Amino acid sequence: MAALVAAEAAAPPGPAEAAEAAETAEAAELSRALSRLLPGLEADSKLSRRRALEALQRAIEAAWPEEPAAESAAAAAGFQGPWARLLLPRLLRCLADPAEGCRALAAHLLGLGLRRAARPRDALPRLLPALVARLAGPESERGRPPETCEELRLALVQLLGLAVRLGGAALAPHLDDAVRVLRCTLLDPFAAVRRESCQCAASLARATPDHFHMQSESLIGPLMQSISHQHWKVRVAVIEATGSVIQFGNGKSVDDVLPHFAQRLFDDVPQVRQAVTCVVGGWLLDLRDRYSFFHKLIPLLLSNLEDDIPEIALTAASLWEKVGLQWQRENEDDLKDKLDFASPPPAHHPSPDNRPGLGCRELVFRNLSKILPAICHDVTDWVAGTRVKAAQLLAVLLLHAEDHVTQHLEVILRTLHRACADDDRAVVRSCTRSAELVGAFVSPEVFLKLVLPALKKSPSPSGLLILASIVRGCPREALRPHLTLIATELARPHICQGSENHLYGEHLLLCVRTLVSVCREDCGQCSLQLLEVLVTIEALWGATGLGDKVRETMDALATAQDIDGRQDLYREHAGPLVEWLAASHHDWTIHSSELLQFVVVVNHAGPALGEVLPHLVPVLRSCLQPARDPQMRLRLFSSLSRVLLSAKQTVDSQGHFHHYLDTVTKDILVPNLQWHAGKTAAAIRTAAVSCLWALISSEVLSDEQIRKVQETLMPQILTSLEEDSQMTRLISCQIINTFLKTSGGVADADKLIKVYPELLKRLDDVSHEVRLAATSALVTWLACVRSDDDVKSCYQSHIQFLYRELLVYLDDPDGTVQDAVLEVLKAGSVLFPELLARETEAVIHKHRSPALCQQLLQHLQAQPPAQ
C-alpha cells in the first residue's frame, strides 16, 4: 500500500492539476506585480497616482486581453483572486481621488476588471456602495451630485450598467443601492447621463424580474420628470425604459405613467411618438395585468393609427392587429359562435376589405363605455391638439364598434354636436367622418329620433352638418322611407330660417345636396320641400356666395327626377310655391324672409310665372300699395321690372298677361306714381316709371293696349318729367315718345296740346341725355300733328310758339343739341313752312352763327309748295 502511494506521488500531474498550478502561478505573479504598483496609488502626488493607475492599466491589458482567443476561463480564474483581494478595494478608494484624471482612470480600470474577472458578481457588494457614494450622496438630493464631472458621472453610470449586465440576478440583494443611484442619475443635468441611466434601468428590470417589482415604483417619478426633457433622444430613452420598468415591475404604475404618455402623442419628433406606440403595444401584448388596463391603453395605441407619419401608423396598425389576434386566441371559447359563424361586413361599410379583425372589434366594443367619457371630455379641451386627437380617435373607435354604436348613440351625437362647432377644420373633418360611420352602422329609425328633435329644439350649423354627414354615410335603401320626413323638417321655417349665419346656410345647403346625391330619383317624393329649402337658401344667403351652389343643386334635383333643368323644376312646383309664400303676404316687410323667398321665385321661375298669374298678381297688388313698407315696394318693383323686360319668357309665357293689364296699371302703377314728399317716395316713383317702361318696351302689348295704358298713365308721366331724378325724367321722355308713336292719328287734340310744353321744358334740363330724349319725343309729337286734318284750326298758334322756342335752342352752346333741334324744325316745317321761314328770318341776325338758320331756310326752299 505504501508503495502504491509512493508511486502515485511520483506520477506526473494531469491536465486539471497543471491548469490549476498555472493559474496559481499566474495569480502569484500578478500579485507580485500589483504589490509593486499598488503603493503608488497612495502617493501624495497627483502625478504619481496617475502614473500608477496608468501602469496598472497597461499591466492588466497586456496580461489579460479583453477577449482572449483560448483559455479564457482559466485566465479569468487567474485574475479573479488578485482582482478581488488587491485591486478592487484600492480602485474603489480611487473613485474619491481629488484628481479628476485619477478618478476617470479608476472608473476605467474597474470596468476592465469586471469584464476580465471570472466572478464579476463577487464585486457587487463593494462596487454598489461606492457608486452610491459618488452618484447618490446627500448632496445629490439638492441637485449637486458628489461627482462634479459630468463625463465621470456618465462613466460611473456606464459602470453600473456593466455591473447589471454581468451580475444578472445576483444584483437582487443590492437592488436598493442600484435604484438609489438611478433615482439621482435619471435627473442628472447631463443629457447623456440620463440616457445611459434609462438603459441601465431597463437592464436592471430585465435582470431582476423576481425582485424588481418591489422597487420599480420609486423609479417612475424620476422617469416621468425626464419624459419632457428638451432632448428628444432622452425622451425616447425614458419612454423605452418606462416600458421595461413597468413590464417587469409593478403594473399599478401604469396609471401614473399614462397621462405623460398621452402628452408624448403630441410630440413634434416622430421617433418619440414611435417609441410610445411600441411601448404601449408591448404592454397590450405582454403586461401581466393588461386586462385591467385595456380601456386605458387601447386609446393610446389607436390614436397613432391616424399619425401623420406613415411608418408610425403602420407600426400601430401592426401592433393592434397582433393584440387583437392574441386576445382572440386567449378568449376563443367566448368567441366560438362568432368565429364559427362570422358575420359579413355591414352592407355600407366604408372599407370592407380592411375591416378590423374580430378580436380588435370585440376589444373596442367591450371597452367602449369606459373610453367614451374621456373622449367626450377631450373633444372640447382648450388645447387644439387634444381636440384633434380625440376627434380622430372617436372615428377609429366607431369604425371598430360598428352596430354596437347604437347603445352609445346619444352620447356620441351630443359629443359630435359640440365638436362640429369647433374652429379647427381637422376636428370638424374627423367628426363628419364619425357621423358618416353612424349613418353606415345605425338604422335611420334610430338616429332620426335623436337628430331631428335636437335640430328642432336648437337649430345650429353643427346640427345640420351632423345630419348631412349621417345621411351621406347611410345606405340609400335604408333612407328611402324616411326621406319625406327629413325634407319636411328641413323645410320648416324655424329650421330653414334658423339663423343668418353664413355657415348655417352652407350646412343647410349641404343637407339638401347630400340628400339629392344619396337618394337620387327617390327625391321625387319630396321635391317640393327640397325646392322650398333651396329657395330659402337663395333668398337668405344667395348674396354671400351660395347662389351658384344653390342653382347647381337645383339642376341636380331636376336631373334626379328626369326633368330638363331648374326652369322645368320651377314650372312643376310654381303654383304650390307661390301659394305657400302668399299665405303671409299681408304681414310682409323688407325684413320678412317670405318676401325674399317670393323675390327669388319671381326672379328665377322664368316661364313658370305665366302659369301662376292668378296667384302672383294679387300678391303684387297687395304688397305695392302706398300704405305698405316703402323698402319692400322698392324691392318688388325691381323684381317686377326685371321680369317685364323679358315678359314673353316670364309673365306672358302663356299669353295671358293682358288679362291683368288693368290691375297692373290702375292698381299698382297709378298709386305709386302719385307724388309724395321724401326721397323714398321719389325712389318709388322712379321704380314705378322704370317698371312701366319695361312693360311697354317688352313687345307683349299691342298698340291698342298701349293706348289704354296711355290714357291711364299719361298725366302721371307728364308730372314725372319734373322729378329730381335724372333717370326718372329720361325714362319719362322715352315713355312719352312710345305713347305718341302708338297713338298715330287717333290722338285727342286737347290731350296732345298738353304734351309739347312739358317736353319743351326738358330742353333746359341739366342732363344732356334728357334734352336729346325730349327732342326725339318732339319729333314724334309733330308727326302726330301732321296726321291731324284740322291742323290750321287747332294747332297753328301752338306750332308758332313751338317754332319760336325751338329757334332759340337752335343757337344752343351744345352742338349736339343744335343738330337735334334742327331735325325737330325740319320735321315740323311741313306744317307751316311760310310761318317757319318768317320766324327764322326774324331771328337769324340774333344767332351767334347763322349757319343753321341758313341751312333751315334752304331746307324750306327745297320743299314743294303746300297744296
mmCIF file of C-alpha atoms in Angstrom, residues 10-126:
data_model
loop_
_atom_site.group_PDB
_atom_site.id
_atom_site.type_symbol
_atom_site.label_atom_id
_atom_site.label_comp_id
_atom_site.label_asym_id
_atom_site.label_seq_id
_atom_site.Cartn_x
_atom_site.Cartn_y
_atom_site.Cartn_z
ATOM 1 C CA ALA A 10 5.810 10.179 -8.209
ATOM 2 C CA ALA A 11 3.340 10.101 -11.183
ATOM 3 C CA PRO A 12 3.267 13.226 -13.455
ATOM 4 C CA PRO A 13 0.312 15.718 -12.862
ATOM 5 C CA GLY A 14 -2.831 15.565 -15.086
ATOM 6 C CA PRO A 15 -4.263 18.478 -17.222
ATOM 7 C CA ALA A 16 -6.539 19.794 -14.464
ATOM 8 C CA GLU A 17 -3.739 19.814 -11.967
ATOM 9 C CA ALA A 18 -1.470 21.504 -14.488
ATOM 10 C CA ALA A 19 -4.037 24.262 -15.217
ATOM 11 C CA GLU A 20 -4.595 24.805 -11.526
ATOM 12 C CA ALA A 21 -0.892 25.058 -10.993
ATOM 13 C CA ALA A 22 -0.559 27.530 -13.874
ATOM 14 C CA GLU A 23 -3.450 29.566 -12.507
ATOM 15 C CA THR A 24 -1.822 29.659 -9.118
ATOM 16 C CA ALA A 25 1.480 30.715 -10.659
ATOM 17 C CA GLU A 26 -0.175 33.461 -12.726
ATOM 18 C CA ALA A 27 -2.094 34.699 -9.735
ATOM 19 C CA ALA A 28 1.104 34.764 -7.730
ATOM 20 C CA GLU A 29 2.909 36.594 -10.496
ATOM 21 C CA LEU A 30 0.053 39.154 -10.788
ATOM 22 C CA SER A 31 0.001 39.590 -7.054
ATOM 23 C CA ARG A 32 3.697 40.352 -7.051
ATOM 24 C CA ALA A 33 3.253 42.809 -9.975
ATOM 25 C CA LEU A 34 0.351 44.501 -8.260
ATOM 26 C CA SER A 35 2.237 44.669 -4.990
ATOM 27 C CA ARG A 36 4.890 46.702 -6.773
ATOM 28 C CA LEU A 37 2.358 49.075 -8.388
ATOM 29 C CA LEU A 38 -0.335 49.476 -5.776
ATOM 30 C CA PRO A 39 1.676 51.541 -3.293
ATOM 31 C CA GLY A 40 1.812 54.254 -5.952
ATOM 32 C CA LEU A 41 -1.931 54.705 -5.543
ATOM 33 C CA GLU A 42 -1.317 56.019 -2.040
ATOM 34 C CA ALA A 43 1.233 58.610 -3.105
ATOM 35 C CA ASP A 44 0.693 62.233 -2.189
ATOM 36 C CA SER A 45 1.489 63.424 -5.687
ATOM 37 C CA LYS A 46 -1.358 63.503 -8.153
ATOM 38 C CA LEU A 47 1.088 62.731 -10.936
ATOM 39 C CA SER A 48 2.400 59.690 -9.108
ATOM 40 C CA ARG A 49 -1.061 58.310 -8.519
ATOM 41 C CA ARG A 50 -1.949 58.850 -12.132
ATOM 42 C CA ARG A 51 1.199 57.095 -13.347
ATOM 43 C CA ALA A 52 0.487 54.178 -11.030
ATOM 44 C CA LEU A 53 -3.020 53.852 -12.448
ATOM 45 C CA GLU A 54 -1.723 54.010 -15.999
ATOM 46 C CA ALA A 55 0.847 51.331 -15.189
ATOM 47 C CA LEU A 56 -1.910 49.145 -13.760
ATOM 48 C CA GLN A 57 -3.936 49.622 -16.937
ATOM 49 C CA ARG A 58 -1.015 48.561 -19.111
ATOM 50 C CA ALA A 59 -0.302 45.571 -16.926
ATOM 51 C CA ILE A 60 -3.878 44.333 -16.968
ATOM 52 C CA GLU A 61 -4.377 44.873 -20.691
ATOM 53 C CA ALA A 62 -1.065 43.185 -21.504
ATOM 54 C CA ALA A 63 -1.602 40.173 -19.243
ATOM 55 C CA TRP A 64 -5.311 39.637 -19.923
ATOM 56 C CA PRO A 65 -6.628 40.768 -23.292
ATOM 57 C CA GLU A 66 -10.278 41.737 -23.276
ATOM 58 C CA GLU A 67 -11.349 38.730 -25.355
ATOM 59 C CA PRO A 68 -8.612 36.049 -25.285
ATOM 60 C CA ALA A 69 -8.938 33.537 -28.046
ATOM 61 C CA ALA A 70 -8.369 30.498 -25.802
ATOM 62 C CA GLU A 71 -8.150 29.525 -22.149
ATOM 63 C CA SER A 72 -10.445 32.472 -21.275
ATOM 64 C CA ALA A 73 -11.945 30.684 -18.294
ATOM 65 C CA ALA A 74 -8.508 29.882 -16.899
ATOM 66 C CA ALA A 75 -7.324 33.444 -17.467
ATOM 67 C CA ALA A 76 -10.404 34.864 -15.772
ATOM 68 C CA ALA A 77 -9.979 32.494 -12.869
ATOM 69 C CA GLY A 78 -6.349 33.524 -12.516
ATOM 70 C CA PHE A 79 -7.342 37.173 -12.467
ATOM 71 C CA GLN A 80 -10.223 36.747 -10.019
ATOM 72 C CA GLY A 81 -8.084 36.358 -6.891
ATOM 73 C CA PRO A 82 -5.765 39.383 -7.266
ATOM 74 C CA TRP A 83 -8.660 41.453 -8.588
ATOM 75 C CA ALA A 84 -10.919 40.801 -5.634
ATOM 76 C CA ARG A 85 -8.198 40.833 -2.977
ATOM 77 C CA LEU A 86 -5.846 43.611 -4.063
ATOM 78 C CA LEU A 87 -7.097 45.678 -6.984
ATOM 79 C CA LEU A 88 -10.817 46.203 -6.373
ATOM 80 C CA PRO A 89 -10.634 47.810 -2.897
ATOM 81 C CA ARG A 90 -7.939 50.271 -3.911
ATOM 82 C CA LEU A 91 -9.649 51.249 -7.179
ATOM 83 C CA LEU A 92 -12.888 51.896 -5.335
ATOM 84 C CA ARG A 93 -10.979 54.225 -2.990
ATOM 85 C CA CYS A 94 -9.571 55.995 -6.068
ATOM 86 C CA LEU A 95 -13.101 56.895 -7.156
ATOM 87 C CA ALA A 96 -12.929 59.566 -4.453
ATOM 88 C CA ASP A 97 -9.486 60.812 -5.529
ATOM 89 C CA PRO A 98 -9.238 64.633 -5.642
ATOM 90 C CA ALA A 99 -7.781 64.469 -9.142
ATOM 91 C CA GLU A 100 -10.364 64.121 -11.888
ATOM 92 C CA GLY A 101 -7.949 62.235 -14.146
ATOM 93 C CA CYS A 102 -7.255 59.661 -11.428
ATOM 94 C CA ARG A 103 -10.953 59.126 -10.854
ATOM 95 C CA ALA A 104 -11.503 58.616 -14.582
ATOM 96 C CA LEU A 105 -8.704 56.042 -14.781
ATOM 97 C CA ALA A 106 -10.064 54.270 -11.714
ATOM 98 C CA ALA A 107 -13.515 54.006 -13.292
ATOM 99 C CA HIS A 108 -11.966 52.688 -16.479
ATOM 100 C CA LEU A 109 -9.906 50.093 -14.583
ATOM 101 C CA LEU A 110 -12.968 48.961 -12.666
ATOM 102 C CA GLY A 111 -14.703 48.330 -15.984
ATOM 103 C CA LEU A 112 -11.696 46.370 -17.229
ATOM 104 C CA GLY A 113 -11.649 44.335 -14.048
ATOM 105 C CA LEU A 114 -15.343 43.480 -14.204
ATOM 106 C CA ARG A 115 -15.033 42.286 -17.790
ATOM 107 C CA ARG A 116 -11.950 40.079 -17.022
ATOM 108 C CA ALA A 117 -12.986 38.670 -13.666
ATOM 109 C CA ALA A 118 -14.331 35.133 -13.521
ATOM 110 C CA ARG A 119 -17.000 36.074 -10.980
ATOM 111 C CA PRO A 120 -17.890 39.760 -11.505
ATOM 112 C CA ARG A 121 -20.888 39.377 -9.187
ATOM 113 C CA ASP A 122 -18.487 38.996 -6.277
ATOM 114 C CA ALA A 123 -17.542 42.637 -6.716
ATOM 115 C CA LEU A 124 -21.113 43.888 -6.337
ATOM 116 C CA PRO A 125 -21.173 44.145 -2.504
ATOM 117 C CA ARG A 126 -18.298 46.646 -2.611
#
